[in-house]
Short mmCIF file of C-alpha atoms and ligand atoms in Angstrom, two decimals:
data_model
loop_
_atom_site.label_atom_id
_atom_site.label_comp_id
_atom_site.label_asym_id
_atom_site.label_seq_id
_atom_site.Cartn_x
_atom_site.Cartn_y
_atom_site.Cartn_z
CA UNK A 6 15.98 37.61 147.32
CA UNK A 7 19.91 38.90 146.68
CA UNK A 8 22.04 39.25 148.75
CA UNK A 9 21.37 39.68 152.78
CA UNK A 10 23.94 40.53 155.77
CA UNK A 11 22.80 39.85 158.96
CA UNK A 12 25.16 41.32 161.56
CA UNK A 13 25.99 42.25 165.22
CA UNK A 14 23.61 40.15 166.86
CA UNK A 15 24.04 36.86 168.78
CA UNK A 16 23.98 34.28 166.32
CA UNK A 17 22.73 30.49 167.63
CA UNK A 18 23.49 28.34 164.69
CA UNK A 19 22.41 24.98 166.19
CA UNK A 20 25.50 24.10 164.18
CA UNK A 21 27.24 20.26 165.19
CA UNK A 22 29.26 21.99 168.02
CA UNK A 23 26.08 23.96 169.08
CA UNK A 24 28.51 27.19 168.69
CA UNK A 25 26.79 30.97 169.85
CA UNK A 26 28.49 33.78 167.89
CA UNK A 27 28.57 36.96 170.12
CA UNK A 28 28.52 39.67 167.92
CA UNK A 29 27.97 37.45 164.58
CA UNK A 30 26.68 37.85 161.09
CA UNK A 31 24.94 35.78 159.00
CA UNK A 32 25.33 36.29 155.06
CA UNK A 33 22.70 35.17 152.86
CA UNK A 34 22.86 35.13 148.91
CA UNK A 35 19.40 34.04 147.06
CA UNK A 36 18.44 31.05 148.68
CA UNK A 37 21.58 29.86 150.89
CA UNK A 38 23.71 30.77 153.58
CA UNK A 39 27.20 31.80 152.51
CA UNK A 40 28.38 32.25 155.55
CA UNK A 41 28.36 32.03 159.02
CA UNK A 42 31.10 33.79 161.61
CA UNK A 43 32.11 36.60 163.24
CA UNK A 44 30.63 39.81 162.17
CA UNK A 45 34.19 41.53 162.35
CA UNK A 46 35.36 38.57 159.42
CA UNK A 47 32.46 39.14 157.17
CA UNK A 48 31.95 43.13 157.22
CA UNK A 49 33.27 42.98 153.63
CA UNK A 50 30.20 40.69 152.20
CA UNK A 51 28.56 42.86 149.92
CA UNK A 52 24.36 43.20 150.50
CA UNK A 53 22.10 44.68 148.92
CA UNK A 54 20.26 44.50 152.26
CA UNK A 55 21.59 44.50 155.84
CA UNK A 56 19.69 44.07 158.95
CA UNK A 57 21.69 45.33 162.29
CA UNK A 58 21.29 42.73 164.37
CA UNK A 59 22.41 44.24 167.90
CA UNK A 60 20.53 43.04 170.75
CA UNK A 61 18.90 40.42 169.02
CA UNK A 62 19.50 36.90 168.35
CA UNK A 63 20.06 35.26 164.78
CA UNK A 64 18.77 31.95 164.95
CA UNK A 65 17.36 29.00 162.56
CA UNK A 66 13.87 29.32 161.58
CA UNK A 67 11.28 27.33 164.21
CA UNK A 68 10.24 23.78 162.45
CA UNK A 69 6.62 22.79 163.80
CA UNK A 70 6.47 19.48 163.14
CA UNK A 71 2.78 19.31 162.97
CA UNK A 72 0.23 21.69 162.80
CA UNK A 73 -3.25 21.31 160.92
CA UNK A 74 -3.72 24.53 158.48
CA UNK A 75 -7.14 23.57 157.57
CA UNK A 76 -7.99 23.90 161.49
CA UNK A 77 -7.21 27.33 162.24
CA UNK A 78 -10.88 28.26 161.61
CA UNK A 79 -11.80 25.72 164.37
CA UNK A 80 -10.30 28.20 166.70
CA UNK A 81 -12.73 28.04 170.08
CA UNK A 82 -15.08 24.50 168.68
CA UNK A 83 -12.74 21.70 170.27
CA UNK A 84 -12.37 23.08 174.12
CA UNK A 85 -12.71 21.11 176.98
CA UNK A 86 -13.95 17.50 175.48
CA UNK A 87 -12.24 14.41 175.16
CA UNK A 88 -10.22 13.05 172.50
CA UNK A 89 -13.03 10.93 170.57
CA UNK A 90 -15.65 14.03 171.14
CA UNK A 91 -13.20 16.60 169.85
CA UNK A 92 -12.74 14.44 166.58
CA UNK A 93 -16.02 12.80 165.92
CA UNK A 94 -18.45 15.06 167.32
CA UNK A 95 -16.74 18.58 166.79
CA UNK A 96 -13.60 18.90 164.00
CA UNK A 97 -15.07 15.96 161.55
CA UNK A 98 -18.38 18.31 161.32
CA UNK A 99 -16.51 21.18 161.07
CA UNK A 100 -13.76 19.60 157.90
CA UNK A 101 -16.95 18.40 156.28
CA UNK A 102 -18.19 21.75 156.32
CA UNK A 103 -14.80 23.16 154.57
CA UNK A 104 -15.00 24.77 151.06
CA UNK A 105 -12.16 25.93 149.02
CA UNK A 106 -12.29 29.42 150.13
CA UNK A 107 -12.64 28.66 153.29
CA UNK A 108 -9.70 25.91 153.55
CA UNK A 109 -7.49 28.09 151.94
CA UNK A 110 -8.66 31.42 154.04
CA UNK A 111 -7.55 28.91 157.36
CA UNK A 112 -4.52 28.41 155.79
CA UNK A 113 -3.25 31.58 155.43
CA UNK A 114 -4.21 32.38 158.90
CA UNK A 115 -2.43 29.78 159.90
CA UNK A 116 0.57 30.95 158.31
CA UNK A 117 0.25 34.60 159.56
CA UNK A 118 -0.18 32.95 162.50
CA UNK A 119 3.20 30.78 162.23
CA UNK A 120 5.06 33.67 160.41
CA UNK A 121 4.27 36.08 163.25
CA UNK A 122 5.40 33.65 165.81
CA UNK A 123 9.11 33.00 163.74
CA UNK A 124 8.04 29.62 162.58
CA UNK A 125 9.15 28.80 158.79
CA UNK A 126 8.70 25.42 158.02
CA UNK A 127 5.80 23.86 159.21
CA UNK A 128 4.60 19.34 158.66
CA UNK A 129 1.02 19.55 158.24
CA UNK A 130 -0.45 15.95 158.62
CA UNK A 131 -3.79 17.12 155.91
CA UNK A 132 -7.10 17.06 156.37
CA UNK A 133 -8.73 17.57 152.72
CA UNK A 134 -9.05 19.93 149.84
CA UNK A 135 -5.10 19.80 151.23
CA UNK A 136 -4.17 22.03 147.10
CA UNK A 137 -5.51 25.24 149.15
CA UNK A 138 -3.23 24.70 151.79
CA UNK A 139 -0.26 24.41 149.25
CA UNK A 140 -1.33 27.63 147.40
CA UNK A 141 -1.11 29.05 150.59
CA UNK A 142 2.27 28.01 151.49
CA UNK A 143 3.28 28.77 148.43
CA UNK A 144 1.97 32.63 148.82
CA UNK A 145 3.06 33.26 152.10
CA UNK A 146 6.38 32.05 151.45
CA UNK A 147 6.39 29.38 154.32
CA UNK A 148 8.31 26.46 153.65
CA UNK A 149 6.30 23.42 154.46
CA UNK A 150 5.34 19.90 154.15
CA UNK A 151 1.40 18.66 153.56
CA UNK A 152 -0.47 15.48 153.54
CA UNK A 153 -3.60 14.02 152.89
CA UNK A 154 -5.25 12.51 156.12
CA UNK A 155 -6.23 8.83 154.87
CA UNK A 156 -9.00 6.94 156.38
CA UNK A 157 -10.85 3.96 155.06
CA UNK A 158 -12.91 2.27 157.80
CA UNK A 159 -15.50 3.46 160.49
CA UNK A 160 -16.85 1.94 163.40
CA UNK A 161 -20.23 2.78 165.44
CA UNK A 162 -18.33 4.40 168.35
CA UNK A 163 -15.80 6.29 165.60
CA UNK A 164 -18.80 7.44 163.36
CA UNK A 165 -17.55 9.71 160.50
CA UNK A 166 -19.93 12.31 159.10
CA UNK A 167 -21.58 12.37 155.70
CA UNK A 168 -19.65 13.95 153.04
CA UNK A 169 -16.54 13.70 155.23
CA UNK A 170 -13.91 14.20 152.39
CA UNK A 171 -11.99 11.56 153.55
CA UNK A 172 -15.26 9.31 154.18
CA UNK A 173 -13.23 6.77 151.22
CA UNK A 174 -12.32 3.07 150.14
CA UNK A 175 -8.94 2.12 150.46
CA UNK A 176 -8.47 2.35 146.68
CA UNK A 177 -9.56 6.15 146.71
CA UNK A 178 -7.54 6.74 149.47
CA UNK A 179 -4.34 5.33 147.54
CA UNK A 180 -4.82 7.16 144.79
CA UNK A 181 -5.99 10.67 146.47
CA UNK A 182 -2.99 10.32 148.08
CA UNK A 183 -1.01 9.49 145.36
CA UNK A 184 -2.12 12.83 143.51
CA UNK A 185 -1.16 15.22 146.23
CA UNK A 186 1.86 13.73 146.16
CA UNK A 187 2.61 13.86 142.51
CA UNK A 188 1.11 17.52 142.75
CA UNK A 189 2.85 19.05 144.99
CA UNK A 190 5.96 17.35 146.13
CA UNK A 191 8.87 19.78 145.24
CA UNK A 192 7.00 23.03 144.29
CA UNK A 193 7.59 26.25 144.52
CA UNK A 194 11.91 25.38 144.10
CA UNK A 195 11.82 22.59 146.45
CA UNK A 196 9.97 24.98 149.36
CA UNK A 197 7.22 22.78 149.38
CA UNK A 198 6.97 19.20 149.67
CA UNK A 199 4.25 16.82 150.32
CA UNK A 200 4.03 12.95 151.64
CA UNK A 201 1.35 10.37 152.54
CA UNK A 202 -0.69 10.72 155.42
CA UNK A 203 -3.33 8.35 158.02
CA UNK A 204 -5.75 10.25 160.06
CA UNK A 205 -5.41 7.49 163.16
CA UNK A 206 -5.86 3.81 164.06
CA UNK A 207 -9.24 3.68 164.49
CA UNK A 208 -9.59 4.47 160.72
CA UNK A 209 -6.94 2.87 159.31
CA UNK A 210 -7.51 -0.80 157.96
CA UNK A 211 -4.33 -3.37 157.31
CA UNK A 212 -4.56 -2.92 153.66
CA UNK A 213 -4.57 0.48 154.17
CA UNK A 214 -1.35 0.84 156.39
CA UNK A 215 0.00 -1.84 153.77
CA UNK A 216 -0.84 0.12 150.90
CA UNK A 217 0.40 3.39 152.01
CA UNK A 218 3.44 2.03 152.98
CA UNK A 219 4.45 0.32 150.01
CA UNK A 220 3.62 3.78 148.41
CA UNK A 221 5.30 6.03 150.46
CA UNK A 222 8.96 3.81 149.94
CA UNK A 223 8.27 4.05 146.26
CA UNK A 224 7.98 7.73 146.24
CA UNK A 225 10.80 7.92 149.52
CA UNK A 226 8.35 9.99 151.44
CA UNK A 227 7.38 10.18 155.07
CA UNK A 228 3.82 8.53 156.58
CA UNK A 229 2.50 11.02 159.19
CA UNK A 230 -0.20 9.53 161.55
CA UNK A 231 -1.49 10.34 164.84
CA UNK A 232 -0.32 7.50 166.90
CA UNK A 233 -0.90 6.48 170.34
CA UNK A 234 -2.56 9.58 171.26
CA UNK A 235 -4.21 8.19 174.51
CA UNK A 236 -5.58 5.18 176.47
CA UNK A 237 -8.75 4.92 174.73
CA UNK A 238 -7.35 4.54 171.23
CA UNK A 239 -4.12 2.01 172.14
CA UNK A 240 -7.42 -0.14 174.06
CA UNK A 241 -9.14 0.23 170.65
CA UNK A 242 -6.34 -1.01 168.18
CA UNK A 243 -5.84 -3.96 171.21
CA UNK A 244 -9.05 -5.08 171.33
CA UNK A 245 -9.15 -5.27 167.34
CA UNK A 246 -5.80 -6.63 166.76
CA UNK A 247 -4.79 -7.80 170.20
CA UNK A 248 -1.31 -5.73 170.18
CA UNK A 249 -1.06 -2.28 171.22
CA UNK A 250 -0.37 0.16 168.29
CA UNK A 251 3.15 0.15 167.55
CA UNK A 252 3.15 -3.67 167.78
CA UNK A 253 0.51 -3.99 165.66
CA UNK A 254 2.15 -2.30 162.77
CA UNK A 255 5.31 -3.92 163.84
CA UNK A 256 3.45 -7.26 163.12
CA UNK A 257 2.52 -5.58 159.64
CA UNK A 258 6.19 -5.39 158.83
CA UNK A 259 5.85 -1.63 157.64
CA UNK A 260 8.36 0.52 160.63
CA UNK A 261 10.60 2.24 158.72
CA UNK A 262 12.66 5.47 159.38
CA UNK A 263 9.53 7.06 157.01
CA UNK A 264 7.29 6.47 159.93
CA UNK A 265 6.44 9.90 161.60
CA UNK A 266 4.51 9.28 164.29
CA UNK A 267 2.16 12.02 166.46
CA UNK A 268 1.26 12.32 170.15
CA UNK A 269 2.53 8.75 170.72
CA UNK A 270 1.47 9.08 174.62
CA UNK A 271 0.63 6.02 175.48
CA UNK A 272 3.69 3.38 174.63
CA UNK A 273 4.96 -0.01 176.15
CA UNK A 274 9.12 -0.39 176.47
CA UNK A 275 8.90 -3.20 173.88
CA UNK A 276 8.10 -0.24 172.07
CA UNK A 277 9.90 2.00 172.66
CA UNK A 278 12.81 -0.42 171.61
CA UNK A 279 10.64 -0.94 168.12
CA UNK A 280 11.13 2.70 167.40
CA UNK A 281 14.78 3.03 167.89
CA UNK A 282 15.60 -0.22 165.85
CA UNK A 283 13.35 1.26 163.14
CA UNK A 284 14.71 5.07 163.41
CA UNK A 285 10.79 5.81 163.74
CA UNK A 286 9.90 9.68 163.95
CA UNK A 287 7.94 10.85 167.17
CA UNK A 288 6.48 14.50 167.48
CA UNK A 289 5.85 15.86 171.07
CA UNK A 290 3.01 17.81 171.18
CA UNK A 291 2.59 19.18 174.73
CA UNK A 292 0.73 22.01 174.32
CA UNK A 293 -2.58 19.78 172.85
CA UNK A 294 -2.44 16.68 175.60
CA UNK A 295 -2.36 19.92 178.69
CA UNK A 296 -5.30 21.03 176.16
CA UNK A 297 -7.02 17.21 175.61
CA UNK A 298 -5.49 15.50 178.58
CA UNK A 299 -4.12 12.98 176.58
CA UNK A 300 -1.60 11.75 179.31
CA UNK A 301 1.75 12.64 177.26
CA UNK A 302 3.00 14.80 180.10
CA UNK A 303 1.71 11.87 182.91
CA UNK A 304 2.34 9.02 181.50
CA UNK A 305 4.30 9.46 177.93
CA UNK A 306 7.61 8.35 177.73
CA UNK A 307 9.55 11.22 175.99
CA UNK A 308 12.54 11.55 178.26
CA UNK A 309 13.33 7.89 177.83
CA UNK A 310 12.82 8.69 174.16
CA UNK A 311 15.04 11.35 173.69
CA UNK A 312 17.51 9.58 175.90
CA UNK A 313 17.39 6.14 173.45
CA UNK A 314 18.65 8.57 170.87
CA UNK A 315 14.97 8.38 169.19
CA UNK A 316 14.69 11.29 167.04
CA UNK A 317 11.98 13.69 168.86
CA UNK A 318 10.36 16.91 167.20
CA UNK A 319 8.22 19.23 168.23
CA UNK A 320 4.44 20.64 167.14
CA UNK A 321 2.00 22.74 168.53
CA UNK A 322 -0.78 20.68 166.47
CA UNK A 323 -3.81 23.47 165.65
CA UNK A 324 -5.71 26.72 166.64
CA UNK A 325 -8.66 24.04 167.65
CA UNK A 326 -6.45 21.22 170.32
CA UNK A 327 -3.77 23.71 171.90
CA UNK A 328 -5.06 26.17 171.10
CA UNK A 329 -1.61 28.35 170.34
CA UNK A 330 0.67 28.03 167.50
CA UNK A 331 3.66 29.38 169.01
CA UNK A 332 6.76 27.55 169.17
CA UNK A 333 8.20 29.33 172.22
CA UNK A 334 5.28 28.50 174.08
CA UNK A 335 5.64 24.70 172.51
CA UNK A 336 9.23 24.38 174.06
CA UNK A 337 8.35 25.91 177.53
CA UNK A 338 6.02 23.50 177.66
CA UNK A 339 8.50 20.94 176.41
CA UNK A 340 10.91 21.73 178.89
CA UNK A 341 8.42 21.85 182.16
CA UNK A 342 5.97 19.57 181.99
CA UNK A 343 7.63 16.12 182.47
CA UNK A 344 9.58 17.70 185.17
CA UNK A 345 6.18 18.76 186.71
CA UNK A 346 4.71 15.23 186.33
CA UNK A 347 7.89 13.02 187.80
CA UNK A 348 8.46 15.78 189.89
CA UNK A 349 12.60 15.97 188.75
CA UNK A 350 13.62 19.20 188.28
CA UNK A 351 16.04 18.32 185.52
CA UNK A 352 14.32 16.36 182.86
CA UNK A 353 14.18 17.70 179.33
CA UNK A 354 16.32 21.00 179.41
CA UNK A 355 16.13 23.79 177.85
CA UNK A 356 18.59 23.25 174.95
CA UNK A 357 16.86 20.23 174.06
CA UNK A 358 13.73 21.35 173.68
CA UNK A 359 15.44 24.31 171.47
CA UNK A 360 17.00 21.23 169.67
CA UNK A 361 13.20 19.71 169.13
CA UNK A 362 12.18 23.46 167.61
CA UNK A 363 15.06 23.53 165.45
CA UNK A 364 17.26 20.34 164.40
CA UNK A 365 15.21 17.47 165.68
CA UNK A 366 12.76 19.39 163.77
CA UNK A 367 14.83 19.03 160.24
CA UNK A 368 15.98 15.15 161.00
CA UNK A 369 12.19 13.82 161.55
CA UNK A 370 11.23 15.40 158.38
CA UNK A 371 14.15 14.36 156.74
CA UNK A 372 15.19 17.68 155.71
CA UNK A 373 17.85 18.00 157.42
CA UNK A 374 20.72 18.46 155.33
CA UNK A 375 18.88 21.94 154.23
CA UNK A 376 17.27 23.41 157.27
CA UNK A 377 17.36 23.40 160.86
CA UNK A 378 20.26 25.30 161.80
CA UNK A 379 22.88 28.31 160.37
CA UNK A 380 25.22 26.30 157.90
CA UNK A 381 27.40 27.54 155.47
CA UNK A 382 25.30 25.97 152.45
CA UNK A 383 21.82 25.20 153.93
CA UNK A 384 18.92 26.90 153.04
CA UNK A 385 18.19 30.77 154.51
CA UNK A 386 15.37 30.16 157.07
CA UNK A 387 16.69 32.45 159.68
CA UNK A 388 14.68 34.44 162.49
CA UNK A 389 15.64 37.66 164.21
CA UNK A 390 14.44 37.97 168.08
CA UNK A 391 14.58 41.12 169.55
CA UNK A 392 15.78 40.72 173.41
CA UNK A 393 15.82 44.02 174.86
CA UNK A 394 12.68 43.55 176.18
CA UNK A 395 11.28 43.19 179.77
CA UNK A 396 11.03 39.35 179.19
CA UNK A 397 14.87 38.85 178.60
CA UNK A 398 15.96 41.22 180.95
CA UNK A 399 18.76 40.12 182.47
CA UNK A 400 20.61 38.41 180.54
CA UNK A 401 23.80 36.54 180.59
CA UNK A 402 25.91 34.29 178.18
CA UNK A 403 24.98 31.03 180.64
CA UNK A 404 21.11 32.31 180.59
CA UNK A 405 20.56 32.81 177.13
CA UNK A 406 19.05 29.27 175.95
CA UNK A 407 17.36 29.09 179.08
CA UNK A 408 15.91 32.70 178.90
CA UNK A 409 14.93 32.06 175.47
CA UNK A 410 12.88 28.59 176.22
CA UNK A 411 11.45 29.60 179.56
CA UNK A 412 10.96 33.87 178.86
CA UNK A 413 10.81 34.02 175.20
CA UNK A 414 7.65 34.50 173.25
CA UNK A 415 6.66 34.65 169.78
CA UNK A 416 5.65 38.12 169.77
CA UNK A 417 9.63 38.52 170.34
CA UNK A 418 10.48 37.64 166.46
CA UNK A 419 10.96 40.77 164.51
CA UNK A 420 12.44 39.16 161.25
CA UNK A 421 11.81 35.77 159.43
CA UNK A 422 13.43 35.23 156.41
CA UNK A 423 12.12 32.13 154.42
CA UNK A 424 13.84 30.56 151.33
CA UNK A 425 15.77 33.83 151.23
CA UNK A 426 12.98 35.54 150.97
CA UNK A 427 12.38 38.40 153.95
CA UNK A 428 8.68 37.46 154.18
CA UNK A 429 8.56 39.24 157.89
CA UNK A 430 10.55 42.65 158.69
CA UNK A 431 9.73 44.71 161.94
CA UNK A 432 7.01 42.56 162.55
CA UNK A 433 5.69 43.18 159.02
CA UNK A 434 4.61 40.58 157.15
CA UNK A 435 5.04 41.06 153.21
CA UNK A 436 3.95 38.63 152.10
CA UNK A 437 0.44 38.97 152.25
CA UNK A 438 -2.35 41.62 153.78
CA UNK A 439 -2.75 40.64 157.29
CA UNK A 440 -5.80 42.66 158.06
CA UNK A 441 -7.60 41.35 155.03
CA UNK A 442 -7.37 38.01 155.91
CA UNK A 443 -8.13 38.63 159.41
CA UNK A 444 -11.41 39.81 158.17
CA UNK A 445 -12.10 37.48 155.75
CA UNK A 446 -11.73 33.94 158.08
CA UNK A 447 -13.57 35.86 160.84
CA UNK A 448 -16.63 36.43 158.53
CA UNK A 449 -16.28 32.85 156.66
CA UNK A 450 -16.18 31.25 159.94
CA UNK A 451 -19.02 32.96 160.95
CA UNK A 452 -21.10 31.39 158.10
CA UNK A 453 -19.40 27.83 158.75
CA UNK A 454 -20.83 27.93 162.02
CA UNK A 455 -24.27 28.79 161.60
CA UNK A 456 -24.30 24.72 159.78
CA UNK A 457 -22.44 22.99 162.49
CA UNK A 458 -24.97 20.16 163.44
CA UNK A 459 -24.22 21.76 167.43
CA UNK A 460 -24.51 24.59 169.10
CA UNK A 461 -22.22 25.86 171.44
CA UNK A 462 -23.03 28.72 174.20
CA UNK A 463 -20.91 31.19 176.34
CA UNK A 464 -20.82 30.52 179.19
CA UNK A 465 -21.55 33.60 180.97
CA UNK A 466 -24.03 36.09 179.44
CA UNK A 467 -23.16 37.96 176.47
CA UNK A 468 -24.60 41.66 176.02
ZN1 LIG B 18 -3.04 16.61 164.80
#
């Protein structure tokens, strides 16, 4: 923390009028930005630390608006099944099977994993033992938001295993919930925040959605669910309730603007108009449904979305149903594959799907008025990309947001500064010992997998 200068690189603030700053600076004291301009009008800031800038771009901090920490040791179990396999018969087993150390070893892999990449705020929808995941947010110095993934009712065909931490009534689930919450919502200085949280449909009863709801208005937190995430779930939640899903919880009475809704690939008009008269939140998460064929690229509805003014963030989702956490990649694919599947060449550019990374990002986590762009007086998430490199070169001033969505990469991000905090500097990070945990969630992974109830074989022959 002190006092940071940030000068003589390009500096995208993501600010109202979307300005770029050739040759800009960035000044940082403790937590905030002081300033944002021309590097020539703030060479007289005094820093205890300057970083030169110069052929790199200064830009916001990446928001992934949803990304499961607890499943970065899943890395390699979830490939190539379908949606209700991949939950029920692969990740449920391998979340039962979750200790403590283990949780909280994913968890900071994930957020090497996120830090390396330039992400620094990250919504994590939960799975369970969710205070590991906050201690290691809180370590790594990644801003971030977690939840507890709520369930209360199981079917044959949507089996939960035994021990399943979230195998609970609806009156556990309440009050787990309600606990995280009052735990760790605003720790750390604000950094950290946490809301309420349903897994998806199939295990979410009416008194649960009611219950949560009335809950999360009382506390003025967010409800993150998986939502819509393909065919087979919307005909699930039909032939139970006889409305598709957003109707359904229409008919509930509970949309609200704290509604912050996941995949959401399979959706009607009528519903579409639902979620703009209710200022709904939807996170695209193309990397997982070209992962899980999930039909958001064929058949989703994002363009019209985005286009109804429907607030529209982006996530990369987790290490086991993308497989990659890397934000760049996330707004490639943003920007491509709806152009790919109506074949129009034109569809989501490339500045909005930087707008998704960044902005959209802070408005569908309500955190907007702190993060989410380079404002005199918001918070000091800012990421350094170095762009003399073979993937940026050439480059001109009517190239640059299009180089950066369709070239850039994660590995490009030299410097992320968090909070203020420099927790990544050539590529560093400081915050914790990379190697070490490396080492430690290969090994603990290795033991977690030896009691998976299935087996799963290379392919070709190992030696
Ligand atoms: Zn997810």
């Amino acid at each position: 923390m002190g006092r940071i200068l940030i000068q003589n690189g390009t500096v995208i603030t993501m600010d109202p009028k979307r300005r770029v700053i050739k040759k800009g600076a960035v000044a940082i004291e403790n937590d905030r930005i002081v300033d944002v301009g021309r590097a020539e009008a703030l060479k007289d800031f005094q820093a205890d630390t300057v970083f030169d800038a110069r052929d790199r771009i200064v830009m916001p901090g990446l928001i992934d608006a949803h990304c499961h920490n607890v499943q970065m040791l899943a890395r390699g179990l979830g490939d190539d099944v379908d949606l209700i396999a991949w939950c029920y018969d692969r990740i449920f087993p391998y979340e039962t099977l979750l200790t403590d150390e283990a949780t909280y070893l994913s968890a900071l892999l994930c957020c090497v994993e996120m830090i390396r990449t330039g992400t620094t705020c990250v919504c994590d929808p939960g799975g369970y033992r969710m205070d590991n995941v906050g201690r290691a947010l809180a370590e790594t110095g990644m801003r971030g938001i977690i939840a507890w993934a709520g369930m209360d009712q199981w079917s044959d065909d949507r089996a939960l295993p035994d021990g399943m931490p979230g195998k609970l009534s609806t009156e556990e689930t309440l009050r787990v919930e309600e606990k995280l919450v009052k735990d760790w919502n605003g720790r750390e200085g604000g950094r950290i925040r946490a809301c309420y949280g349903l897994r998806v449909e199939p295990n979410v009863s009416d008194n649960l959605y009611r219950g949560i709801n009335q809950l999360a208005k009382r506390d003025g937190v967010m409800v993150e669910m998986h939502a819509a995430v393909n065919k087979d779930q919307v005909e699930w939640v039909k032939k139970r309730t006889g409305h598709t899903v957003i109707e359904h919880m229409n008919s509930l009475g509970i949309l609200g603007d704290h509604w912050y809704l996941i995949h959401m690939a399979v959706l009607t008009d009528e519903e579409l108009r639902m979620l703009k008269a209710n200022d709904c939140r939807v996170i695209h998460v193309p990397g997982a449904t070209l992962h899980g064929a999930y039909g958001s690229a064929t058949v989703g509805k994002f363009p019209e979305l985005i286009d109804m003014g429907v607030t529209v963030a982006l996530g990369c989702d987790s290490s086991a149903a993308n497989n990659s956490l890397d934000m760049f990649r996330a707004m490639y694919e943003a920007a491509t594959v709806h152009k790919e599947a109506r074949i129009v060449p034109d569809l989501i550019a490339p500045e909005k799907a930087l707008e998704m990374a960044t902005i959209d990002g802070a408005r569908a986590v309500h955190w907007d008025n702190e993060i989410g762009s380079l404002e005199k007086g918001k918070k000091a998430d800012v990421i350094v990309v170095e762009t003399r490199r073979s993937n940026w070169i050439p480059l001109h001033d009517f190239s640059l947001i299009p180089t950066l969505v369709y070239s850039g990469e994660g590995a490009d991000v030299e410097t992320v500064i968090i909070d203020g905090r420099v927790v990544m500097e050539k590529r560093k990070i400081k915050t914790v010992n990379v190697k070490s945990v490396l080492r430690r969630a290969q090994r603990a992974t290795e033991k977690l997998v030896k009691k998976l109830p299935y087996k799963l074989q290379p392919k070709w022959p190992v030696e």
